[in-house]
Coordinates of C-alpha atoms and ligand atoms in Angstrom, one line a residue:
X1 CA 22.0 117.1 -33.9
X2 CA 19.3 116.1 -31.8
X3 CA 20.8 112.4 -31.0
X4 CA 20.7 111.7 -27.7
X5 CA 24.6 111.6 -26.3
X6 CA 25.9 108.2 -26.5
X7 CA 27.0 108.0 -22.7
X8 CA 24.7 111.0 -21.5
X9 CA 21.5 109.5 -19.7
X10 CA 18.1 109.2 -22.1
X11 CA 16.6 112.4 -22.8
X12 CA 19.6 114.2 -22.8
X13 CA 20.9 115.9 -25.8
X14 CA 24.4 117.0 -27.6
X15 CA 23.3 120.1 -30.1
X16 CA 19.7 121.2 -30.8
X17 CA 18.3 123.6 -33.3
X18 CA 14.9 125.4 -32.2
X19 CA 12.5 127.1 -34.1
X20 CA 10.4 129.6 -32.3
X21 CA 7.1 130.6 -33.2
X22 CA 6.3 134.0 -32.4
X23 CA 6.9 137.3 -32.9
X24 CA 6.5 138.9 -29.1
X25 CA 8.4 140.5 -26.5
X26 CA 7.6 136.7 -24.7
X27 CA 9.4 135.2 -27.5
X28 CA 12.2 137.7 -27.5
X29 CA 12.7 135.9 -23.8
X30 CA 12.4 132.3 -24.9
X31 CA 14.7 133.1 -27.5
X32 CA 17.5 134.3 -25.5
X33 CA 17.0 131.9 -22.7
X34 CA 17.7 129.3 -25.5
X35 CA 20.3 130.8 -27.2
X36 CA 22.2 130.8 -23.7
X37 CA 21.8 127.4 -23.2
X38 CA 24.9 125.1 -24.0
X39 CA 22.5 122.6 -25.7
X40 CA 21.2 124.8 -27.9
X41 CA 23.6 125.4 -31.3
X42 CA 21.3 127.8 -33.5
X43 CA 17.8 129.4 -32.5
X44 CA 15.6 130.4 -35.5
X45 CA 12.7 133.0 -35.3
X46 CA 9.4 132.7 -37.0
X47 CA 8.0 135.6 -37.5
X48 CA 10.4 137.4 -34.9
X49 CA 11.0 141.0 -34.5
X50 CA 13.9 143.4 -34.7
X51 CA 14.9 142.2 -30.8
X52 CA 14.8 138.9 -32.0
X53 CA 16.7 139.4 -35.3
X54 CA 20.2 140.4 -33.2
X55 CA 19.8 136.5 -31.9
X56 CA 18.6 134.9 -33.9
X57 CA 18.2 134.0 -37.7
X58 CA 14.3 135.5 -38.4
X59 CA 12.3 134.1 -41.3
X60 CA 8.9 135.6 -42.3
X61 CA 6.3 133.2 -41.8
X62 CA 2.6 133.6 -40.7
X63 CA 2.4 131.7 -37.6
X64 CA -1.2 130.3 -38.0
X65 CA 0.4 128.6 -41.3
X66 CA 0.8 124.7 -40.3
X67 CA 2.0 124.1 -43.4
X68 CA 4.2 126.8 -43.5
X69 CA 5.8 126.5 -40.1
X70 CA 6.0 122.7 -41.0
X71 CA 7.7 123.5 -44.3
X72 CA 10.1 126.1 -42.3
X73 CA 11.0 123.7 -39.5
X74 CA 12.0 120.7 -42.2
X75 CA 14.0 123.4 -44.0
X76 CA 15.9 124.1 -41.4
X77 CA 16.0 120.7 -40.0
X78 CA 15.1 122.1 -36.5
X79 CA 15.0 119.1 -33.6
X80 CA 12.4 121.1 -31.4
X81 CA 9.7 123.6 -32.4
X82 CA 8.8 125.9 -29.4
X83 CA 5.1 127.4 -30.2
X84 CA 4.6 130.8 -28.1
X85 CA 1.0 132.0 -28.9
X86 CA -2.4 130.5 -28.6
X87 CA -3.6 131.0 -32.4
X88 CA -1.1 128.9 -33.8
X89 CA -1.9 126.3 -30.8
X90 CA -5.7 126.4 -31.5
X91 CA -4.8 126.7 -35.3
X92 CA -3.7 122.8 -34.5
X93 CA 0.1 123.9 -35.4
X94 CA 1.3 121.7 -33.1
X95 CA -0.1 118.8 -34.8
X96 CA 1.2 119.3 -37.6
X97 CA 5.0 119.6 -36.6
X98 CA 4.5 116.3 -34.7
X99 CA 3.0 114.5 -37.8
X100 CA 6.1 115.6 -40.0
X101 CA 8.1 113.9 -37.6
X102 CA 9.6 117.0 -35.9
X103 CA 9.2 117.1 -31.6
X104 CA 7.5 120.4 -30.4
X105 CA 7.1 122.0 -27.2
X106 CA 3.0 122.9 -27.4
X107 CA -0.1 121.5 -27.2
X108 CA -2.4 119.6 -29.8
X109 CA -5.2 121.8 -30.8
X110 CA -7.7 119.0 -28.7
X111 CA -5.2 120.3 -25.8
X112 CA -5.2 123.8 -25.8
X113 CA -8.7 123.9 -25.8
X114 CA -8.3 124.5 -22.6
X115 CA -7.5 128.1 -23.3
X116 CA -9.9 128.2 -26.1
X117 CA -12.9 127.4 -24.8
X118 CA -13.4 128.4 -21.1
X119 CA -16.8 125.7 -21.0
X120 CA -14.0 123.2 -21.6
X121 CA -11.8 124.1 -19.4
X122 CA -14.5 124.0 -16.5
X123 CA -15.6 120.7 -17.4
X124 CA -11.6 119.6 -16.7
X125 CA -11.4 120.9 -13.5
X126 CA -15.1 119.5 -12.5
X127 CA -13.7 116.4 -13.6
X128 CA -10.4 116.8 -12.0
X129 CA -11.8 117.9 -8.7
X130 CA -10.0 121.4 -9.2
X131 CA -10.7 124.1 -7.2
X132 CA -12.2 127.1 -9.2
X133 CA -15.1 129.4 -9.5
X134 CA -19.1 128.5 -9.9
X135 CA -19.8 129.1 -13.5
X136 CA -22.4 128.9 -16.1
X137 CA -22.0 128.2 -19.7
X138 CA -25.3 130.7 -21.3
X139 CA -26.1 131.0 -25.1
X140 CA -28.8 133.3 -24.8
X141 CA -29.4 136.8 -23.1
X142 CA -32.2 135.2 -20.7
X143 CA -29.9 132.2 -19.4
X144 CA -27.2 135.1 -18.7
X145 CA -29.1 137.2 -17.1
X146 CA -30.7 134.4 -14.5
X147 CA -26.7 133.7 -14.1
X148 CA -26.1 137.2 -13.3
X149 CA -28.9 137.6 -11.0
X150 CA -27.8 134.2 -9.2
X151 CA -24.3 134.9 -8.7
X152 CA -24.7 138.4 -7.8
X153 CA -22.3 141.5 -8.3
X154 CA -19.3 141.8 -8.9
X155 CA -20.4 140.6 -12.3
X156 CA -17.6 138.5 -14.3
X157 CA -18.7 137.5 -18.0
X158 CA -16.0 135.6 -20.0
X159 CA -16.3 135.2 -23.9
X160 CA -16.3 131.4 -24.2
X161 CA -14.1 131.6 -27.2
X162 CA -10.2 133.0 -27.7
X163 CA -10.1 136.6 -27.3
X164 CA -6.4 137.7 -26.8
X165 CA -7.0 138.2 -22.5
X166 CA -9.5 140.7 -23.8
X167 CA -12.6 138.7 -23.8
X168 CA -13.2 139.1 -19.9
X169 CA -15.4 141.8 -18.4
X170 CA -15.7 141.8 -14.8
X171 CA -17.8 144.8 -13.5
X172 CA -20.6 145.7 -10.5
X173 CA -22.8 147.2 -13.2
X174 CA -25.7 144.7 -14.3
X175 CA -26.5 146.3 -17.7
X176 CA -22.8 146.7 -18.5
X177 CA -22.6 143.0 -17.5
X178 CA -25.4 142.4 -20.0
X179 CA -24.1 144.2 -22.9
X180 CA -20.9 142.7 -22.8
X181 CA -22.5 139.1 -22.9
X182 CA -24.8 140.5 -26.1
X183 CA -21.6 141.2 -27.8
X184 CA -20.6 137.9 -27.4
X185 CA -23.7 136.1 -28.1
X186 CA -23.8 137.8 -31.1
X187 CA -20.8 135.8 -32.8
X188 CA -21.3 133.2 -35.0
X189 CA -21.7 130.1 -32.4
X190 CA -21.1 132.8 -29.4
X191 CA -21.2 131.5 -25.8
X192 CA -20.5 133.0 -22.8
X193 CA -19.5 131.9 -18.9
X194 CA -20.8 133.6 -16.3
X195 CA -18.6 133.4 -13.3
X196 CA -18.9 133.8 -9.3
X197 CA -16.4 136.9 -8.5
X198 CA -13.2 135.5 -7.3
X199 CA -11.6 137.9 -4.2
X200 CA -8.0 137.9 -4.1
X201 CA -4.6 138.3 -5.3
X202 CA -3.9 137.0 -8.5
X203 CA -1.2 134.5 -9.3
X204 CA 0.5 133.2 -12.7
X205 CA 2.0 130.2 -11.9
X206 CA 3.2 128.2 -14.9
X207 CA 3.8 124.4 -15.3
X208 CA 5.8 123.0 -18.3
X209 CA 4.8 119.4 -18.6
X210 CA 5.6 116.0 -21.1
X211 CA 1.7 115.0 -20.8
X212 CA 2.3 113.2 -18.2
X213 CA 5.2 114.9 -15.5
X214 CA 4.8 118.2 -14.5
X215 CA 7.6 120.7 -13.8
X216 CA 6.2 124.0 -12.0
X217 CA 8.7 127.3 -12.8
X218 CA 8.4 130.3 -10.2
X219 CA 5.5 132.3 -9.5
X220 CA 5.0 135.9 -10.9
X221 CA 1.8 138.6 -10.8
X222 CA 0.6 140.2 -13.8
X223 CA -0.6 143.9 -13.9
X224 CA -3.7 143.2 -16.7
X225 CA -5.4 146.4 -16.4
X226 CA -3.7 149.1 -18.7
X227 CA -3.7 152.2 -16.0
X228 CA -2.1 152.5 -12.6
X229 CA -4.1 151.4 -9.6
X230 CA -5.7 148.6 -11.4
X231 CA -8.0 151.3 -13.8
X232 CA -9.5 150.9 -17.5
X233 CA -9.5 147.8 -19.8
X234 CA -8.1 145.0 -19.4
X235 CA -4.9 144.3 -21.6
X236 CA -2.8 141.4 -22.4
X237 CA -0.6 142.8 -19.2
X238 CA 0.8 146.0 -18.6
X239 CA 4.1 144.8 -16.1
X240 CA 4.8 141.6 -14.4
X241 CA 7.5 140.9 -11.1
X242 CA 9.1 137.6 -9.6
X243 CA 9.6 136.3 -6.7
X244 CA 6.5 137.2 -4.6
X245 CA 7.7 137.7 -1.1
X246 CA 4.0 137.7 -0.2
X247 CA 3.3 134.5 -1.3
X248 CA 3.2 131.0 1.0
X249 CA 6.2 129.0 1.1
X250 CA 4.2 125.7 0.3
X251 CA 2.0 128.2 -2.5
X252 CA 3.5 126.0 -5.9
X253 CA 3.3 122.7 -4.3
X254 CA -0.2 122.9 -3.4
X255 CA -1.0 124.1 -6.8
X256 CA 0.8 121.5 -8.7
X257 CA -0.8 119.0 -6.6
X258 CA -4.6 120.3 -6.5
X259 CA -4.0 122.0 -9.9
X260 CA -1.4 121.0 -12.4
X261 CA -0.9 117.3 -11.5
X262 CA -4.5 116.7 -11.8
X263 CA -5.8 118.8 -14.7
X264 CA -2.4 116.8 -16.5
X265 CA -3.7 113.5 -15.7
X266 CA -6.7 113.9 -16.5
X267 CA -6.4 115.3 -20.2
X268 CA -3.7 112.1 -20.4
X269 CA -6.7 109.8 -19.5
X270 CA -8.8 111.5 -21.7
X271 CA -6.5 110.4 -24.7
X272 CA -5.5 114.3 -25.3
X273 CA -2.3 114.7 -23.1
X274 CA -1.1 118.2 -22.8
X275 CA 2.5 118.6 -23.8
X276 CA 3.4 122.7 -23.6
X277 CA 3.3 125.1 -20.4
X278 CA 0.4 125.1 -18.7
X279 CA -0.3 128.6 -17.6
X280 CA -2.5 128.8 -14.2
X281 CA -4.0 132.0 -13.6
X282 CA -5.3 131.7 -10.0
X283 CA -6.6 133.6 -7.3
X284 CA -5.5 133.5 -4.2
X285 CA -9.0 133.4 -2.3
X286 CA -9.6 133.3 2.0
X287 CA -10.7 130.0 1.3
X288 CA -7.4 128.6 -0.7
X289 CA -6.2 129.2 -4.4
X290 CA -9.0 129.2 -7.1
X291 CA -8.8 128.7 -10.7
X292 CA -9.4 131.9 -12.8
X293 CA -8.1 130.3 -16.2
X294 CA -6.2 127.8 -18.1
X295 CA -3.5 129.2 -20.7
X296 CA -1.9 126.8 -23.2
X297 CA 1.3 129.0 -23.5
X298 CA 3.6 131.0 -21.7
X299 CA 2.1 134.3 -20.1
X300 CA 3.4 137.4 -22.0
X301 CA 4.6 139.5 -19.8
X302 CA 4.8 137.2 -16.6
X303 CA 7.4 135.2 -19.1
X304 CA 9.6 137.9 -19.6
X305 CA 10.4 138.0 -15.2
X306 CA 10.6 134.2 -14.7
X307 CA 13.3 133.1 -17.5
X308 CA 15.2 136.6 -16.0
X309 CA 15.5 134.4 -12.8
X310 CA 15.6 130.5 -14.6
X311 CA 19.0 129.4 -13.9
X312 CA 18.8 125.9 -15.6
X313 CA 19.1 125.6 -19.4
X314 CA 15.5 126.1 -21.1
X315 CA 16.5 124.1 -24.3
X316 CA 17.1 121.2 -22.6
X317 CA 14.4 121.3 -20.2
X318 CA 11.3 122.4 -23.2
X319 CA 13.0 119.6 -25.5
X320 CA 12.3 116.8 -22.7
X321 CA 8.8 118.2 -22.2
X322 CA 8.5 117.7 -25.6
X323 CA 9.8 114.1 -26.3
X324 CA 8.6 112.6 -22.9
X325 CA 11.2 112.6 -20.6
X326 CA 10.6 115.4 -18.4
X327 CA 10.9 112.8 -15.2
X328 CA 15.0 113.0 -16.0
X329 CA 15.3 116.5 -16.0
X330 CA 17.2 117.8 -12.7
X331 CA 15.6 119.9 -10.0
X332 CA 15.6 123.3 -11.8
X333 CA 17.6 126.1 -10.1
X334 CA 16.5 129.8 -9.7
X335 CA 18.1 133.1 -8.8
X336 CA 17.5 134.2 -5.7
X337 CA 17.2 137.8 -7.8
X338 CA 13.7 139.9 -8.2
X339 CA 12.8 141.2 -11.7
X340 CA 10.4 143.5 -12.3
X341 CA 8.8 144.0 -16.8
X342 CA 7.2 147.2 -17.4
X343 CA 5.7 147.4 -20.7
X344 CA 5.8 150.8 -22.6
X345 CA 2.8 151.2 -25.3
X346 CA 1.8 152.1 -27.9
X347 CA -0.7 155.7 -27.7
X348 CA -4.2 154.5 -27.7
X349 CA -3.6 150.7 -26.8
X350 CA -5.7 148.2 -25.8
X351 CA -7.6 150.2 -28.5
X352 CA -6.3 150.3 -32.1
X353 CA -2.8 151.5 -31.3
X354 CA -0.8 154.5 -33.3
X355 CA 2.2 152.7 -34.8
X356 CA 4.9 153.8 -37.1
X357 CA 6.6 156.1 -34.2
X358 CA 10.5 156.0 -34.0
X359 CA 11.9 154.8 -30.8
X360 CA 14.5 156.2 -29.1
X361 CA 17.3 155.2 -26.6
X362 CA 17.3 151.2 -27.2
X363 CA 21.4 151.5 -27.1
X364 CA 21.4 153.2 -23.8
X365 CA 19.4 150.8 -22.1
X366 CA 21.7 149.0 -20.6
X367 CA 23.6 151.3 -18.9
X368 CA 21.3 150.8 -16.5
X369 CA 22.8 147.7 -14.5
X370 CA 20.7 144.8 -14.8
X371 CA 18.4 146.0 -17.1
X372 CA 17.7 145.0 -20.7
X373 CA 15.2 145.4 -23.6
X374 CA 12.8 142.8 -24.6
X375 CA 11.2 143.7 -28.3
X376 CA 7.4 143.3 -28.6
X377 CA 5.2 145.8 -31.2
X378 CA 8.5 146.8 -33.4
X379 CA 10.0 146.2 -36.7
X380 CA 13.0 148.4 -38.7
X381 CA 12.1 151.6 -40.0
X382 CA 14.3 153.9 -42.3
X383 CA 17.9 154.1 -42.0
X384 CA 18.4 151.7 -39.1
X385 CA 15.7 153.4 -37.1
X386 CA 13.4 151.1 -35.0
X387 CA 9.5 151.8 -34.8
X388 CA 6.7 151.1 -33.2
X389 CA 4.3 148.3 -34.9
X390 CA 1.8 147.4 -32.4
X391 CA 0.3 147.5 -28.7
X392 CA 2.6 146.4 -26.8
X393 CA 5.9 147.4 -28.2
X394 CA 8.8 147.0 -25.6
X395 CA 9.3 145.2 -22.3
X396 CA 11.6 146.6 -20.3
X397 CA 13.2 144.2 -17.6
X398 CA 14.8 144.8 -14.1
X399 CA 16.7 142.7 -12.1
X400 CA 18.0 143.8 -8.9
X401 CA 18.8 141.8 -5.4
X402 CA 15.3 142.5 -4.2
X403 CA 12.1 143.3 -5.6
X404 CA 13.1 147.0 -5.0
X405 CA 16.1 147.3 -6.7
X406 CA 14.7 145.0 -9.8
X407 CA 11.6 148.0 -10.0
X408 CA 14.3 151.0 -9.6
X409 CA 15.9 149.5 -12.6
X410 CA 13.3 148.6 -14.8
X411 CA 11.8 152.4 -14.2
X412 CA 15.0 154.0 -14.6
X413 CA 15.7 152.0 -18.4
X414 CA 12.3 152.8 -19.2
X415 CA 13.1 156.3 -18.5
X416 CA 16.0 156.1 -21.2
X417 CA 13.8 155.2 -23.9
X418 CA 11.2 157.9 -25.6
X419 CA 8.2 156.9 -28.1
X420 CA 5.6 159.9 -29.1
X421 CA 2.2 159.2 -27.7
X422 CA 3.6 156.0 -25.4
X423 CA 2.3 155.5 -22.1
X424 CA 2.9 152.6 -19.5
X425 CA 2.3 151.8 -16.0
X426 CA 3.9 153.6 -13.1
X427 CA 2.5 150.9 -10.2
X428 CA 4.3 147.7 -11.4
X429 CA 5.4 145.8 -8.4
X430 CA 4.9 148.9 -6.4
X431 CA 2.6 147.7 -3.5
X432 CA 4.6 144.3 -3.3
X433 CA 7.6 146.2 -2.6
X434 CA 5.6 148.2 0.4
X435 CA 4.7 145.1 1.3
X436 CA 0.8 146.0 0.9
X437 CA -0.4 142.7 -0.7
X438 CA -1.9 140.1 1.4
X439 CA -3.9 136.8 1.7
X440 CA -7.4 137.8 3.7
X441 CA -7.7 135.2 6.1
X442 CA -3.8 134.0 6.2
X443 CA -1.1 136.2 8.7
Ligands
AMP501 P1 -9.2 135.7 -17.8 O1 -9.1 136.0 -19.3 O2 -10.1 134.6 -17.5 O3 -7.9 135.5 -17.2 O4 -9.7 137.0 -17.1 C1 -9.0 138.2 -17.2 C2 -9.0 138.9 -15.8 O5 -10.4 139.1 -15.4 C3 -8.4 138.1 -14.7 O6 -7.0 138.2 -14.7 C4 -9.1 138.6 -13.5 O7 -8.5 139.9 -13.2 C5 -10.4 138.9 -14.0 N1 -11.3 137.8 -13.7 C6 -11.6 136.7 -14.4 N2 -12.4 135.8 -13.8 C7 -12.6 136.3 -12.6 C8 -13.4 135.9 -11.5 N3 -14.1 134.8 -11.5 N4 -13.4 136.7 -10.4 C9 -12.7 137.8 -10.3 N5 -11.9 138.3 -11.3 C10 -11.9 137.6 -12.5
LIG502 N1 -0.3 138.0 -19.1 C1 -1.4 137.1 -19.3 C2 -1.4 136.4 -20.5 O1 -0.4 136.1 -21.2 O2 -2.5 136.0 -20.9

């Protein structure tokens, strides 16, 4: 498997087995977007999750292990290895797959650091000439609060490090501001970036690229904050939708070509070439899209809405992004559909979540039409039961003929399903569909 087809053009493929790494309600969607695709003979989970487990074989392995996900991936004699999370990425995962031979859809731990350090990421777009934010890399309290005081309030401090979308506070109160930077400082080697306040919609617009061409998929918003009406913490996202009507036509091409194309070419010059998605999460400012961050991985949920509308085969498309020959890969085609994800969690999340809850209704689901389950926070309980085993446990997907119909689904299947103590957001989508989100300064 794996060959490239004898009178197919390069880069195409007869049969290839995938390995995903993850164990998240994002994987659960990679994974069945592969499975689907023609291309793709046998999809293998690593850790995966009980969602997973109906499509694919699920083998327990730590996905921060190199060696172990090596080992695994030889085993099975995989052709591509598809890395969903960051740790594993930072972790250098990646690397290791590629030395042993094996082609992987993710970037080098040198690449990724643009998600894992925020510093770094800045100095790529300064050098890149991308348009973001002011910021300040501070190491002590006295250099953040000059920052602070420069930029004024809304205050926005940003853990330099990896913090699982959670190292972000963004808040008008100066001592809040101040405490949240301590906290950070106070790491071993902690750093933080202070950051002008960005005004805006935000946007998740995700590139996959070969480290060289860059393929942009379709736009989606995120719902980050865990209550309705954008209230509380920030969360790894609590809902996501795609299309957005709202949006400008010409919206992804200018970001791939102020954005992805550049911030690409230059980590290629650099000697570090990104090979994965590229996950820009950018705000749609009066004065044009800005940069907010750099991921080095597929948003979780905003992943869950685009695949629902990917037409094109995913295995073919991640397996020429990962063995450099993205630049033959046709014009991908998307649904002219609208899905809406609303996550149900767990009691108490973003805190320490209460896990070990049985979760009801998963078979009734889809009786809702177009809706279906993704699996997050869950493994198997006692007697076939499935339970809660984390923050996010479920993503519940919609899709409808318009963004209203996608979010009357998605509610309606989450309504079908009960977990003690769950909560989730009842706003996803909601002011998109009233047409209530706009770009100040555009008509
Ligand atoms: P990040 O982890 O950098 O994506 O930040 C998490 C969230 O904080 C973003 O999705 C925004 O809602 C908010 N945020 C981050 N940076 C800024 C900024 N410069 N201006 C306004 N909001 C921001
Ligand atoms: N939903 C945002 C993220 O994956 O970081």
């Amino acid at each position: 498997s794996g060959r490239r087809g004898d009178s197919g053009r390069r880069g195409e493929v007869d049969a290839v087995k995938v390995l995903v790494i993850g164990a998240g309600a994002r994987e659960h969607a990679l994974v069945t977007a592969l499975a689907a695709d023609p291309v793709v003979d046998a999809v293998i989970a690593a850790p995966g999750n009980p969602g997973m487990a109906a499509i694919a074989l699920c083998e327990p392995v730590e996905a921060t292990d190199a060696a172990a996900v090596t080992a695994l991936a030889a085993r099975h004699a995989v052709d591509l290895v598809v890395i969903g999370p960051e740790a594993p990425l930072v972790a250098g995962v990646a690397d290791a797959v590629r030395e042993a031979g094996i082609a992987c859809y993710g970037p080098s731990a040198e690449a990724a650091r643009l998600e894992g350090s925020k510093s770094f990421a800045k100095e790529v777009m300064a050098a890149a000439d991308v348009p973001t934010g002011m910021g300040r890399l501070c190491t002590s309290i006295e250099e953040v609060a000059e920052a602070l005081d420069a930029f004024g309030a809304p205050h926005v401090v940003k853990d330099d490090g990896l913090a699982a979308g959670k190292g972000v506070v963004v808040t008008d109160e100066r001592e809040a501001a101040l405490e949240h930077a301590r906290a950070c400082l106070d790491k071993e080697g902690g750093a933080v970036v202070i950051e002008e306040f960005l005004d805006g919609p935000e946007v998740s617009l995700f590139v996959v690229s070969d480290g060289h061409t860059v393929v942009p998929l379709t736009p989606a918003q995120d719902f980050k904050r865990v209550f309705d009406g954008d209230e509380g913490p920030n969360t790894g996202g609590m809902g996501a939708y795609s299309p957005l009507p709202w949006a400008a036509p010409d919206l992804v091409d200018e970001v791939v070509r102020r954005v992805a194309q550049p911030t690409i070419t230059e980590m290629a010059l650099r000697g570090t070439p990104f090979v994965g998605t590229l996950f820009i999460g950018l705000a749609l400012t009066s004065r044009g899209p800005r940069v907010i961050e750099f991921n080095a991985r597929f948003g979780d949920p905003e992943t869950q809405v685009v695949l629902a509308r990917l037409l094109s085969p995913l295995g073919g498309l991640l397996y020429a992004a990962a063995t450099g020959t993205l630049e033959q890969v046709p014009r991908l085609r998307w649904s002219d559909e609208a899905a809406v994800t609303v996550v149900i969690a767990a009691e108490n999340y973003p805190g320490t979540p209460r896990t070990g809850d049985v979760i009801e209704g998963l078979d009734v689901v889809e009786e809702v039409p177009g809706a279906y389950v993704l699996h997050a926070g869950t493994r198997f309980g006692e007697d076939g039961t499935i339970v809660s085993a984390g923050g996010r446990v479920l993503s519940v997907v919609g899709r409808g003929a318009d963004l209203a119909q996608a979010r009357e689904r998605a509610y309606a299947a989450v309504g079908r399903i009960t977990l003690d103590g769950s909560h989730h957001r009842a706003d996803i989508a909601l002011q998109a569909v009233r047409g209530e989100v706009s770009v100040a300064g555009s008509v």
